[in-house]
């Protein structure tokens, strides 16, 4: 999973000399919060965010007349004076995992994606990551979640995959989670079917415990509190 | 006692889903047996399967989809659109007969020959989308009936209540932009159960916004949560909408003994829900209620669930 597959390619950008009002208008029109700042050769020069604009133009009133009246006060404000000049960037060949860790560590809402020559290739925002994960988790596809408890040893997942495959059922996703009991793992199988009774029975026949997902959740709670 | 119709036809058993499939012919046989052994048949108006005018199916499903279903079926394929949808050469014809039977039942209700009815049909319908078979469903029986009631009988507001344990994605999507059909579904939460839709924030689209309502219940929940949802979500919505006719997507798979889900509604809980819907129909829709079978896979429980359901419709 590479950034290039998940990033937004049609990037809305501004120039250093653009005004903040132009930037505001672009963000409102496209419902976005981050604008990369580029030069005429598509080199990344910085980023300006919704928060930068709000700090620079602290308009609190909602009524349109006052808003229009205040606009001239801001007409001369330029993007270059308010942008972040050295934004956190990522490369198209970073993985999604890299991007998650970078965005979390740097506490930013989006990263411009640049190639090795500093040219802007795209932007990856938290929204893009959400879309990616909705896709990865198979949430959009019809299926059923089964939670299976297994011992942590080699070959367990294979048995489960084999059993599901024998039923001619496809996987939407598989998540492996730590279980509070030592040497155990909870497997969340998202199966693309309505027909899970036989799979559940097979799991039991293989001596795997099929967990009630709510039971799992409730028993997790005190653990989370102890944190 | 009310005049209650009962649609059942041995032809519905001919839709063969192969070995080990939960949506099997025995389901209907157990439903029939339960109603028979409770000595209810003599009180019921018997209704049989009927050929359907294709225009009603086309009122919901894309022509290309209907043609594809027919071709795949007659070519002898044993699945359609998904491994879930096991079928045989008769499936296309039986699916049409099911629709035809349900429409005939709706006609009898509108003509005043009966007040309400239970349609024990296979294959089920509420997962079937306009152009896609899903979750054992091919033609959306309840959606087609709603269109029939509106177009043939001038019914302006139809309410579809769906207490099958799975969300009726097909029915919701078919009517999500339509303010004349209110769709309510109570089901196991989509993060755990098929088909992964039916969250609370799905409330309709465009003109239909506010005419879809979903009550997802968490695994392990049962009668008490279902009763709260019916009182707090369903009742006020129906009071506001004032339907002229209620269609019930009757799935018995939320039962505690049904292994298709982790919802724990009891036999008494089912009776409570059915009574609730019957009372809504009496209050708003002159008692007109069309109940159509969807899921329900616990063969040991289907007899009592079906018998209780019909008894409540009969007001016995």
Short mmCIF file of C-alpha atoms in Angstrom, two decimals:
data_model
loop_
_atom_site.label_atom_id
_atom_site.label_comp_id
_atom_site.label_asym_id
_atom_site.label_seq_id
_atom_site.Cartn_x
_atom_site.Cartn_y
_atom_site.Cartn_z
CA UNK A 1 0.00 0.00 0.00
CA UNK A 2 1.73 3.05 -1.27
CA UNK A 3 0.92 6.71 -0.80
CA UNK A 4 0.65 7.14 -4.57
CA UNK A 5 -2.46 4.96 -4.62
CA UNK A 6 -4.27 6.81 -1.86
CA UNK A 7 -3.26 10.43 -2.33
CA UNK A 8 -5.38 13.10 -4.01
CA UNK A 9 -3.78 13.84 -7.36
CA UNK A 10 -5.76 16.87 -8.49
CA UNK A 11 -4.30 19.26 -5.94
CA UNK A 12 -5.75 22.72 -5.40
CA UNK A 13 -2.75 25.03 -4.93
CA UNK A 14 -1.89 28.70 -4.40
CA UNK A 15 1.15 30.87 -5.13
CA UNK A 16 3.25 32.86 -2.65
CA UNK A 17 1.74 36.06 -3.96
CA UNK A 18 -1.86 34.87 -3.71
CA UNK A 19 -3.94 36.72 -1.15
CA UNK A 20 -5.41 35.11 1.92
CA UNK A 21 -8.87 35.95 0.63
CA UNK A 22 -8.15 33.95 -2.52
CA UNK A 23 -6.96 31.07 -0.40
CA UNK A 24 -10.09 31.32 1.75
CA UNK A 25 -12.27 31.23 -1.31
CA UNK A 26 -10.50 28.14 -2.70
CA UNK A 27 -10.87 26.26 0.57
CA UNK A 28 -14.55 27.12 0.82
CA UNK A 29 -15.26 26.21 -2.78
CA UNK A 30 -13.53 22.84 -2.63
CA UNK A 31 -14.33 22.05 1.01
CA UNK A 32 -10.69 21.47 1.93
CA UNK A 33 -8.38 22.72 4.66
CA UNK A 34 -4.88 22.53 3.17
CA UNK A 35 -3.40 24.32 0.17
CA UNK A 36 0.16 23.55 -0.96
CA UNK A 37 2.04 26.66 -2.08
CA UNK A 38 3.97 26.18 -5.32
CA UNK A 39 6.06 28.23 -7.74
CA UNK A 40 5.64 28.38 -11.50
CA UNK A 41 7.67 25.18 -11.94
CA UNK A 42 5.45 23.18 -9.57
CA UNK A 43 8.12 23.18 -6.85
CA UNK A 44 6.66 22.99 -3.36
CA UNK A 45 7.33 26.14 -1.35
CA UNK A 46 5.08 25.69 1.62
CA UNK A 47 1.57 24.94 2.84
CA UNK A 48 -1.19 27.15 4.11
CA UNK A 49 -3.96 25.72 6.21
CA UNK A 50 -7.44 26.66 7.28
CA UNK A 51 -6.05 27.33 10.74
CA UNK A 52 -3.44 29.75 9.35
CA UNK A 53 -6.25 31.70 7.70
CA UNK A 54 -8.39 31.75 10.80
CA UNK A 55 -5.51 33.10 12.87
CA UNK A 56 -4.70 35.76 10.28
CA UNK A 57 -8.29 36.81 9.66
CA UNK A 58 -10.13 36.43 12.94
CA UNK A 59 -13.64 37.16 11.72
CA UNK A 60 -16.15 36.05 14.23
CA UNK A 61 -19.33 37.60 12.94
CA UNK A 62 -21.59 35.59 10.73
CA UNK A 63 -23.60 38.27 8.97
CA UNK A 64 -22.57 38.87 5.41
CA UNK A 65 -22.57 42.69 5.42
CA UNK A 66 -20.07 42.98 8.23
CA UNK A 67 -18.03 40.29 6.54
CA UNK A 68 -17.95 42.24 3.27
CA UNK A 69 -17.09 45.43 5.15
CA UNK A 70 -14.12 43.75 6.80
CA UNK A 71 -12.77 42.21 3.64
CA UNK A 72 -10.75 45.26 2.52
CA UNK A 73 -8.81 45.06 5.80
CA UNK A 74 -7.46 41.72 4.69
CA UNK A 75 -7.12 42.40 0.99
CA UNK A 76 -3.37 42.94 1.12
CA UNK A 77 -2.47 39.91 3.20
CA UNK A 78 -0.33 37.51 1.18
CA UNK A 79 -0.02 33.75 1.52
CA UNK A 80 3.79 33.88 1.79
CA UNK A 81 3.61 35.76 5.10
CA UNK A 82 1.38 33.19 6.78
CA UNK A 83 2.28 29.85 5.23
CA UNK A 84 4.50 27.19 6.78
CA UNK A 85 7.64 27.31 4.66
CA UNK A 86 9.00 23.90 5.51
CA UNK A 87 6.02 21.61 5.68
CA UNK A 88 6.18 17.93 6.53
CA UNK A 89 6.22 16.11 3.22
CA UNK A 90 6.10 12.52 2.09
CA UNK A 91 7.07 10.73 -1.08
CA UNK A 92 4.81 8.75 -3.42
CA UNK A 93 6.75 5.60 -2.56
CA UNK A 94 6.20 5.98 1.16
CA UNK A 95 3.79 3.35 2.39
CA UNK A 96 0.46 4.11 4.00
CA UNK A 97 1.94 2.82 7.23
CA UNK A 98 4.74 5.43 6.94
CA UNK A 99 2.18 8.13 6.28
CA UNK A 100 0.09 7.13 9.30
CA UNK A 101 3.09 7.29 11.60
CA UNK A 102 4.35 10.59 10.13
CA UNK A 103 0.94 12.27 10.33
CA UNK A 104 0.51 11.05 13.88
CA UNK A 105 4.01 12.05 14.98
CA UNK A 106 4.01 15.47 13.35
CA UNK A 107 0.39 16.20 14.29
CA UNK A 108 -0.52 17.55 10.88
CA UNK A 109 -3.77 17.15 8.99
CA UNK A 110 -2.23 16.61 5.56
CA UNK A 111 1.13 16.11 3.87
CA UNK A 112 2.06 17.35 0.42
CA UNK A 113 3.49 14.49 -1.62
CA UNK A 114 6.67 15.46 -3.52
CA UNK A 115 9.02 13.53 -5.77
CA UNK A 116 12.80 13.40 -5.44
CA UNK A 117 13.09 16.75 -7.30
CA UNK A 118 10.77 18.57 -4.94
CA UNK A 119 7.91 18.70 -7.44
CA UNK A 120 4.39 18.47 -6.06
CA UNK A 121 2.74 15.16 -6.98
CA UNK A 122 -0.27 15.11 -4.73
CA UNK A 123 -1.54 15.59 -1.21
CA UNK A 124 -2.43 13.01 1.40
CA UNK A 125 -4.87 14.19 4.04
CA UNK A 126 -6.44 12.48 7.01
CA UNK A 127 -9.56 12.23 4.86
CA UNK A 128 -7.62 10.26 2.23
CA UNK A 129 -6.39 7.92 4.96
CA UNK A 130 -9.91 7.41 6.24
CA UNK A 131 -11.10 6.50 2.76
CA UNK A 132 -8.19 4.09 2.41
CA UNK A 133 -9.02 2.37 5.66
CA UNK A 134 -12.71 2.12 4.92
CA UNK A 135 -11.57 0.31 1.80
CA UNK A 136 -9.01 -1.87 3.59
CA UNK A 137 -11.50 -2.93 6.24
CA UNK A 138 -13.99 -3.86 3.54
CA UNK A 139 -16.68 -1.79 5.26
CA UNK A 140 -18.38 -0.98 1.98
CA UNK A 141 -18.80 -4.61 0.99
CA UNK A 142 -21.54 -6.88 2.28
CA UNK A 143 -20.25 -9.34 4.83
CA UNK A 144 -20.29 -10.71 8.37
CA UNK A 145 -17.76 -10.30 11.18
CA UNK A 146 -16.63 -13.34 13.13
CA UNK A 147 -14.27 -13.17 16.08
CA UNK A 148 -12.15 -16.25 16.72
CA UNK A 149 -9.81 -16.84 19.64
CA UNK A 150 -6.65 -18.78 18.80
CA UNK A 151 -3.46 -19.82 20.51
CA UNK A 152 -0.47 -17.82 19.44
CA UNK A 153 1.47 -20.36 17.50
CA UNK A 154 2.49 -20.89 13.91
CA UNK A 155 -0.13 -22.22 11.50
CA UNK A 156 -3.33 -21.19 13.25
CA UNK A 157 -4.40 -18.70 10.65
CA UNK A 158 -3.81 -21.26 7.91
CA UNK A 159 -6.30 -23.64 9.50
CA UNK A 160 -8.87 -20.87 9.62
CA UNK A 161 -8.24 -19.74 6.06
CA UNK A 162 -8.50 -23.35 4.89
CA UNK A 163 -11.80 -23.85 6.70
CA UNK A 164 -13.28 -20.66 5.23
CA UNK A 165 -11.97 -21.53 1.78
CA UNK A 166 -13.58 -24.97 1.95
CA UNK A 167 -16.90 -23.16 2.36
CA UNK A 168 -16.16 -21.20 -0.81
CA UNK A 169 -16.28 -17.90 1.05
CA UNK A 170 -14.09 -14.86 0.30
CA UNK A 171 -12.33 -12.73 2.89
CA UNK A 172 -13.07 -9.01 3.14
CA UNK A 173 -10.37 -8.46 5.74
CA UNK A 174 -8.60 -10.12 8.66
CA UNK A 175 -7.51 -8.23 11.76
CA UNK A 176 -5.31 -9.78 14.42
CA UNK A 177 -5.67 -8.22 17.87
CA UNK A 178 -3.91 -8.86 21.13
CA UNK A 179 -5.98 -10.74 23.65
CA UNK A 180 -5.60 -10.24 27.40
CA UNK A 181 -4.96 -13.90 27.99
CA UNK A 182 -1.29 -14.66 27.51
CA UNK A 183 -0.36 -16.54 24.34
CA UNK A 184 -3.74 -15.89 22.71
CA UNK A 185 -4.81 -13.78 19.79
CA UNK A 186 -8.24 -12.58 18.73
CA UNK A 187 -8.82 -12.82 14.99
CA UNK A 188 -11.51 -10.70 13.42
CA UNK A 189 -12.55 -12.27 10.15
CA UNK A 190 -14.70 -10.16 7.88
CA UNK A 191 -16.27 -12.68 5.52
CA UNK A 192 -18.05 -11.59 2.36
CA UNK A 193 -21.14 -13.67 2.95
CA UNK A 194 -24.44 -13.86 4.75
CA UNK A 195 -23.93 -17.54 5.32
CA UNK A 196 -21.76 -18.01 8.40
CA UNK A 197 -23.44 -20.75 10.41
CA UNK A 198 -21.34 -23.54 8.94
CA UNK A 199 -18.10 -21.57 9.26
CA UNK A 200 -18.86 -20.91 12.91
CA UNK A 201 -19.48 -24.60 13.46
CA UNK A 202 -16.27 -25.53 11.69
CA UNK A 203 -14.28 -23.18 13.93
CA UNK A 204 -15.73 -24.90 16.97
CA UNK A 205 -14.95 -28.32 15.48
CA UNK A 206 -11.33 -27.16 15.08
CA UNK A 207 -11.36 -26.28 18.78
CA UNK A 208 -11.20 -22.55 18.19
CA UNK A 209 -13.35 -20.42 20.42
CA UNK A 210 -15.83 -18.22 18.55
CA UNK A 211 -16.19 -15.08 20.65
CA UNK A 212 -19.25 -12.98 21.05
CA UNK A 213 -17.86 -9.65 19.79
CA UNK A 214 -19.66 -7.70 22.49
CA UNK A 215 -18.24 -9.95 25.17
CA UNK A 216 -14.81 -9.21 23.78
CA UNK A 217 -15.52 -5.50 23.86
CA UNK A 218 -16.89 -5.48 27.39
CA UNK A 219 -14.01 -7.50 28.76
CA UNK A 220 -11.59 -5.15 27.03
CA UNK A 221 -12.97 -2.11 28.83
CA UNK A 222 -11.27 -2.43 32.24
CA UNK A 223 -8.04 -3.25 30.43
CA UNK A 224 -8.32 -0.02 28.48
CA UNK A 225 -8.89 1.91 31.71
CA UNK A 226 -5.76 0.48 33.28
CA UNK A 227 -4.17 1.54 30.09
CA UNK B 1 -61.34 -12.97 14.44
CA UNK B 2 -59.92 -11.26 11.37
CA UNK B 3 -59.92 -12.42 7.78
CA UNK B 4 -56.30 -13.35 7.30
CA UNK B 5 -54.68 -14.66 4.12
CA UNK B 6 -51.96 -17.28 4.03
CA UNK B 7 -49.83 -17.56 0.92
CA UNK B 8 -48.15 -20.93 0.65
CA UNK B 9 -47.35 -23.06 -2.35
CA UNK B 10 -45.40 -26.28 -2.71
CA UNK B 11 -43.77 -24.77 -5.79
CA UNK B 12 -41.77 -22.51 -3.46
CA UNK B 13 -39.97 -25.66 -2.30
CA UNK B 14 -38.55 -26.18 -5.78
CA UNK B 15 -35.99 -23.38 -5.38
CA UNK B 16 -33.11 -25.71 -4.55
CA UNK B 17 -30.11 -24.13 -2.80
CA UNK B 18 -28.09 -27.33 -2.65
CA UNK B 19 -26.79 -29.16 0.36
CA UNK B 20 -25.95 -27.30 3.56
CA UNK B 21 -27.48 -23.97 2.58
CA UNK B 22 -29.39 -22.31 5.44
CA UNK B 23 -32.07 -20.90 3.10
CA UNK B 24 -33.51 -24.34 2.43
CA UNK B 25 -36.93 -25.63 1.45
CA UNK B 26 -37.38 -27.22 4.90
CA UNK B 27 -37.83 -23.73 6.32
CA UNK B 28 -41.16 -23.37 4.56
CA UNK B 29 -42.20 -26.88 5.43
CA UNK B 30 -41.58 -26.16 9.12
CA UNK B 31 -43.54 -22.92 8.87
CA UNK B 32 -46.45 -24.76 7.23
CA UNK B 33 -46.25 -27.54 9.79
CA UNK B 34 -46.38 -25.09 12.69
CA UNK B 35 -49.46 -23.37 11.30
CA UNK B 36 -51.10 -26.68 10.43
CA UNK B 37 -50.47 -28.30 13.79
CA UNK B 38 -51.83 -25.28 15.63
CA UNK B 39 -55.09 -25.91 13.71
CA UNK B 40 -54.96 -22.50 12.11
CA UNK B 41 -55.36 -23.46 8.46
CA UNK B 42 -59.15 -23.68 8.66
CA UNK B 43 -59.28 -20.05 9.81
CA UNK B 44 -57.03 -18.79 7.03
CA UNK B 45 -57.82 -17.79 3.47
CA UNK B 46 -55.52 -19.93 1.38
CA UNK B 47 -53.62 -18.15 -1.39
CA UNK B 48 -51.46 -19.85 -4.03
CA UNK B 49 -48.57 -18.74 -6.19
CA UNK B 50 -49.49 -16.92 -9.37
CA UNK B 51 -47.63 -15.90 -12.50
CA UNK B 52 -46.70 -12.23 -12.34
CA UNK B 53 -47.08 -9.46 -14.84
CA UNK B 54 -43.42 -8.59 -15.50
CA UNK B 55 -44.22 -4.89 -15.39
CA UNK B 56 -44.37 -5.11 -11.60
CA UNK B 57 -40.93 -6.66 -11.32
CA UNK B 58 -39.67 -4.07 -13.79
CA UNK B 59 -41.10 -1.35 -11.57
CA UNK B 60 -38.22 -2.13 -9.20
CA UNK B 61 -35.54 -4.14 -11.01
CA UNK B 62 -33.53 -3.17 -14.08
CA UNK B 63 -34.56 -5.05 -17.21
CA UNK B 64 -30.94 -5.99 -17.85
CA UNK B 65 -30.75 -7.53 -14.38
CA UNK B 66 -33.92 -9.57 -14.88
CA UNK B 67 -32.61 -10.83 -18.22
CA UNK B 68 -29.23 -11.69 -16.70
CA UNK B 69 -30.92 -13.62 -13.87
CA UNK B 70 -33.00 -15.56 -16.37
CA UNK B 71 -30.04 -16.37 -18.60
CA UNK B 72 -27.74 -17.45 -15.78
CA UNK B 73 -30.50 -19.60 -14.33
CA UNK B 74 -31.53 -21.30 -17.54
CA UNK B 75 -27.88 -21.87 -18.45
CA UNK B 76 -27.67 -24.05 -15.37
CA UNK B 77 -25.32 -22.01 -13.21
CA UNK B 78 -25.80 -22.76 -9.53
CA UNK B 79 -24.85 -19.33 -8.21
CA UNK B 80 -25.77 -15.80 -9.22
CA UNK B 81 -23.85 -12.59 -8.33
CA UNK B 82 -22.37 -14.17 -5.18
CA UNK B 83 -21.55 -17.57 -3.74
CA UNK B 84 -24.30 -16.87 -1.22
CA UNK B 85 -26.97 -17.10 -3.87
CA UNK B 86 -27.23 -20.80 -4.60
CA UNK B 87 -29.86 -21.73 -7.11
CA UNK B 88 -31.20 -24.25 -9.57
CA UNK B 89 -32.85 -24.15 -13.00
CA UNK B 90 -36.27 -23.48 -11.44
CA UNK B 91 -35.13 -20.52 -9.35
CA UNK B 92 -36.00 -17.80 -11.87
CA UNK B 93 -39.51 -19.15 -12.28
CA UNK B 94 -40.06 -19.69 -8.55
CA UNK B 95 -38.81 -16.19 -7.76
CA UNK B 96 -41.42 -14.84 -10.18
CA UNK B 97 -44.14 -17.00 -8.64
CA UNK B 98 -43.23 -15.68 -5.20
CA UNK B 99 -43.65 -12.11 -6.42
CA UNK B 100 -46.90 -13.06 -8.17
CA UNK B 101 -48.26 -14.63 -5.01
CA UNK B 102 -47.37 -11.64 -2.87
CA UNK B 103 -48.98 -9.25 -5.37
CA UNK B 104 -52.13 -11.37 -5.46
CA UNK B 105 -52.16 -11.24 -1.66
CA UNK B 106 -51.81 -7.46 -1.75
CA UNK B 107 -54.69 -7.34 -4.25
CA UNK B 108 -56.92 -9.35 -1.93
CA UNK B 109 -56.19 -6.98 0.93
CA UNK B 110 -56.97 -3.92 -1.17
CA UNK B 111 -60.12 -5.54 -2.58
CA UNK B 112 -61.30 -6.13 0.98
CA UNK B 113 -61.36 -9.91 0.60
CA UNK B 114 -58.99 -10.21 3.53
CA UNK B 115 -57.69 -7.72 6.11
CA UNK B 116 -54.12 -8.90 6.44
CA UNK B 117 -51.93 -11.82 5.40
CA UNK B 118 -48.76 -13.79 5.91
CA UNK B 119 -46.86 -14.76 2.77
CA UNK B 120 -44.61 -17.79 3.34
CA UNK B 121 -42.47 -17.39 0.24
CA UNK B 122 -39.06 -18.39 -1.01
CA UNK B 123 -36.72 -17.02 -2.17
CA UNK B 124 -36.67 -14.04 0.21
CA UNK B 125 -36.26 -10.52 -1.10
CA UNK B 126 -35.08 -7.67 1.11
CA UNK B 127 -31.37 -7.83 0.18
CA UNK B 128 -32.09 -7.79 -3.57
CA UNK B 129 -30.97 -4.52 -5.10
CA UNK B 130 -32.33 -2.96 -8.27
CA UNK B 131 -29.63 -4.68 -10.29
CA UNK B 132 -27.91 -7.18 -8.00
CA UNK B 133 -28.85 -10.40 -6.22
CA UNK B 134 -27.58 -10.50 -2.62
CA UNK B 135 -27.94 -12.51 0.57
CA UNK B 136 -30.14 -15.33 -0.85
CA UNK B 137 -32.48 -12.73 -2.45
CA UNK B 138 -33.27 -12.25 -6.17
CA UNK B 139 -36.45 -10.21 -6.51
CA UNK B 140 -37.35 -7.75 -3.79
CA UNK B 141 -40.83 -9.03 -2.94
CA UNK B 142 -41.78 -6.24 -0.54
CA UNK B 143 -40.43 -3.43 -2.71
CA UNK B 144 -42.33 -4.72 -5.73
CA UNK B 145 -45.50 -4.99 -3.63
CA UNK B 146 -45.11 -1.41 -2.47
CA UNK B 147 -44.84 -0.22 -6.09
CA UNK B 148 -47.87 -2.33 -6.99
CA UNK B 149 -49.94 -0.85 -4.18
CA UNK B 150 -49.01 2.67 -5.21
CA UNK B 151 -49.45 2.29 -8.94
CA UNK B 152 -52.44 -0.08 -9.07
CA UNK B 153 -54.38 1.06 -6.02
CA UNK B 154 -53.30 4.67 -5.60
CA UNK B 155 -51.92 4.14 -2.12
CA UNK B 156 -49.92 7.28 -1.39
CA UNK B 157 -47.94 6.33 1.70
CA UNK B 158 -46.59 2.83 2.26
CA UNK B 159 -44.62 1.94 5.38
CA UNK B 160 -42.26 -1.02 5.24
CA UNK B 161 -41.18 -2.41 8.59
CA UNK B 162 -38.32 -4.92 8.51
CA UNK B 163 -37.52 -6.96 11.62
CA UNK B 164 -35.34 -9.53 9.91
CA UNK B 165 -32.05 -9.60 11.82
CA UNK B 166 -30.20 -8.35 8.73
CA UNK B 167 -30.57 -4.88 7.31
CA UNK B 168 -32.76 -4.79 4.19
CA UNK B 169 -30.25 -2.94 2.05
CA UNK B 170 -32.18 -3.58 -1.15
CA UNK B 171 -35.44 -2.18 0.13
CA UNK B 172 -33.69 0.82 1.66
CA UNK B 173 -31.78 1.69 -1.49
CA UNK B 174 -34.79 1.24 -3.78
CA UNK B 175 -36.80 3.78 -1.76
CA UNK B 176 -34.08 5.96 -0.25
CA UNK B 177 -35.04 8.96 -2.42
CA UNK B 178 -38.78 8.32 -2.21
CA UNK B 179 -40.77 10.26 0.40
CA UNK B 180 -43.88 8.15 -0.27
CA UNK B 181 -42.36 4.97 1.15
CA UNK B 182 -41.11 4.99 4.73
CA UNK B 183 -38.63 2.21 5.46
CA UNK B 184 -37.84 1.16 9.03
CA UNK B 185 -35.39 -1.60 9.85
CA UNK B 186 -34.28 -3.07 13.17
CA UNK B 187 -31.33 -5.44 12.84
CA UNK B 188 -28.00 -6.56 14.21
CA UNK B 189 -25.43 -3.78 13.98
CA UNK B 190 -23.76 -3.64 10.54
CA UNK B 191 -20.24 -3.80 11.96
CA UNK B 192 -21.01 -7.38 13.01
CA UNK B 193 -23.67 -8.65 10.66
CA UNK B 194 -24.44 -8.93 6.98
CA UNK B 195 -24.75 -6.84 4.83
CA UNK B 196 -22.80 -4.07 6.57
CA UNK B 197 -25.34 -1.29 6.04
CA UNK B 198 -28.19 0.12 8.12
CA UNK B 199 -26.41 2.55 10.41
CA UNK B 200 -28.41 5.16 12.31
CA UNK B 201 -27.14 7.98 10.12
CA UNK B 202 -28.66 6.36 7.01
CA UNK B 203 -31.89 8.34 6.96
CA UNK B 204 -32.71 8.67 3.27
CA UNK B 205 -31.39 10.76 0.40
CA UNK B 206 -32.57 14.00 -1.26
CA UNK B 207 -36.39 14.12 -1.23
CA UNK B 208 -36.39 10.89 0.75
CA UNK B 209 -34.37 12.34 3.64
CA UNK B 210 -36.16 11.44 6.86
CA UNK B 211 -38.10 8.57 5.24
CA UNK B 212 -35.61 5.86 6.15
CA UNK B 213 -34.92 4.88 9.74
CA UNK B 214 -32.51 2.28 11.09
CA UNK B 215 -32.21 0.86 14.59
CA UNK B 216 -29.04 -1.26 14.85
CA UNK B 217 -28.87 -3.55 17.89
CA UNK B 218 -25.61 -4.87 19.27
CA UNK B 219 -24.74 -8.57 19.50
CA UNK B 220 -26.28 -10.10 22.61
CA UNK B 221 -29.13 -7.62 22.81
CA UNK B 222 -32.71 -8.86 22.64
CA UNK B 223 -36.28 -8.21 23.73
CA UNK B 224 -35.75 -5.20 25.97
CA UNK B 225 -33.63 -3.24 23.49
CA UNK B 226 -35.94 -4.19 20.63
CA UNK B 227 -38.94 -2.98 22.62
CA UNK B 228 -37.22 0.33 23.32
CA UNK B 229 -36.40 0.78 19.63
CA UNK B 230 -39.98 0.03 18.62
CA UNK B 231 -41.39 2.47 21.15
CA UNK B 232 -38.85 5.24 20.70
CA UNK B 233 -37.94 4.99 17.01
CA UNK B 234 -40.68 3.15 15.16
CA UNK B 235 -43.84 4.37 16.85
CA UNK B 236 -43.22 8.13 16.55
CA UNK B 237 -42.03 7.73 12.96
CA UNK B 238 -45.19 5.88 11.94
CA UNK B 239 -47.40 8.35 13.83
CA UNK B 240 -45.86 11.16 11.81
CA UNK B 241 -45.86 9.34 8.46
CA UNK B 242 -49.45 8.04 8.73
CA UNK B 243 -49.13 5.13 6.29
CA UNK B 244 -52.17 3.85 4.42
CA UNK B 245 -50.69 0.37 4.25
CA UNK B 246 -48.00 -1.46 6.19
CA UNK B 247 -45.76 -4.14 4.72
CA UNK B 248 -43.77 -6.25 7.15
CA UNK B 249 -40.49 -7.90 6.15
CA UNK B 250 -40.85 -10.86 8.48
CA UNK B 251 -37.52 -12.42 9.32
CA UNK B 252 -37.45 -14.86 12.22
CA UNK B 253 -33.63 -14.91 12.38
CA UNK B 254 -33.29 -12.50 15.30
CA UNK B 255 -34.48 -15.38 17.48
CA UNK B 256 -32.14 -16.38 20.27
CA UNK B 257 -31.81 -19.92 18.89
CA UNK B 258 -31.09 -18.81 15.32
CA UNK B 259 -27.40 -19.23 14.61
CA UNK B 260 -27.33 -16.69 11.81
CA UNK B 261 -26.97 -13.85 14.29
CA UNK B 262 -26.08 -12.96 17.85
CA UNK B 263 -29.35 -11.18 18.57
CA UNK B 264 -31.43 -12.74 21.32
CA UNK B 265 -35.09 -12.04 20.72
CA UNK B 266 -37.30 -14.66 22.36
CA UNK B 267 -40.42 -16.30 20.95
CA UNK B 268 -42.46 -13.99 23.20
CA UNK B 269 -40.41 -11.05 21.93
CA UNK B 270 -41.44 -11.90 18.38
CA UNK B 271 -45.10 -12.05 19.37
CA UNK B 272 -44.73 -8.67 21.03
CA UNK B 273 -43.23 -7.15 17.88
CA UNK B 274 -45.87 -8.62 15.59
CA UNK B 275 -48.65 -7.39 17.87
CA UNK B 276 -47.03 -3.96 17.89
CA UNK B 277 -47.05 -3.83 14.07
CA UNK B 278 -50.63 -5.11 13.88
CA UNK B 279 -51.71 -2.33 16.24
CA UNK B 280 -49.91 0.28 14.14
CA UNK B 281 -51.71 -1.04 11.06
CA UNK B 282 -55.05 -0.87 12.84
CA UNK B 283 -54.47 2.66 14.01
CA UNK B 284 -53.22 4.09 10.71
CA UNK B 285 -53.89 1.73 7.83
CA UNK B 286 -57.37 0.31 8.49
CA UNK B 287 -55.65 -2.87 9.63
CA UNK B 288 -54.12 -3.45 6.20
CA UNK B 289 -50.94 -5.42 6.82
CA UNK B 290 -48.99 -7.51 4.35
CA UNK B 291 -46.43 -9.73 6.09
CA UNK B 292 -43.82 -11.30 3.81
CA UNK B 293 -41.28 -13.90 4.92
CA UNK B 294 -37.59 -13.00 4.69
CA UNK B 295 -35.07 -14.96 6.80
CA UNK B 296 -35.35 -17.30 9.77
CA UNK B 297 -33.24 -20.44 9.79
CA UNK B 298 -33.80 -22.26 13.06
CA UNK B 299 -35.92 -25.19 11.92
CA UNK B 300 -36.84 -26.10 15.49
CA UNK B 301 -38.26 -22.66 16.21
CA UNK B 302 -39.93 -21.79 12.92
CA UNK B 303 -43.15 -23.77 13.64
CA UNK B 304 -43.96 -21.90 16.84
CA UNK B 305 -42.82 -18.54 15.47
CA UNK B 306 -44.99 -18.89 12.35
CA UNK B 307 -48.00 -20.16 14.30
CA UNK B 308 -47.78 -17.29 16.78
CA UNK B 309 -47.36 -14.80 13.95
CA UNK B 310 -50.48 -16.00 12.18
CA UNK B 311 -52.50 -16.18 15.41
CA UNK B 312 -51.75 -12.55 16.06
CA UNK B 313 -52.74 -11.60 12.51
CA UNK B 314 -55.99 -13.53 13.00
CA UNK B 315 -56.46 -11.75 16.34
CA UNK B 316 -57.01 -15.07 18.09
#
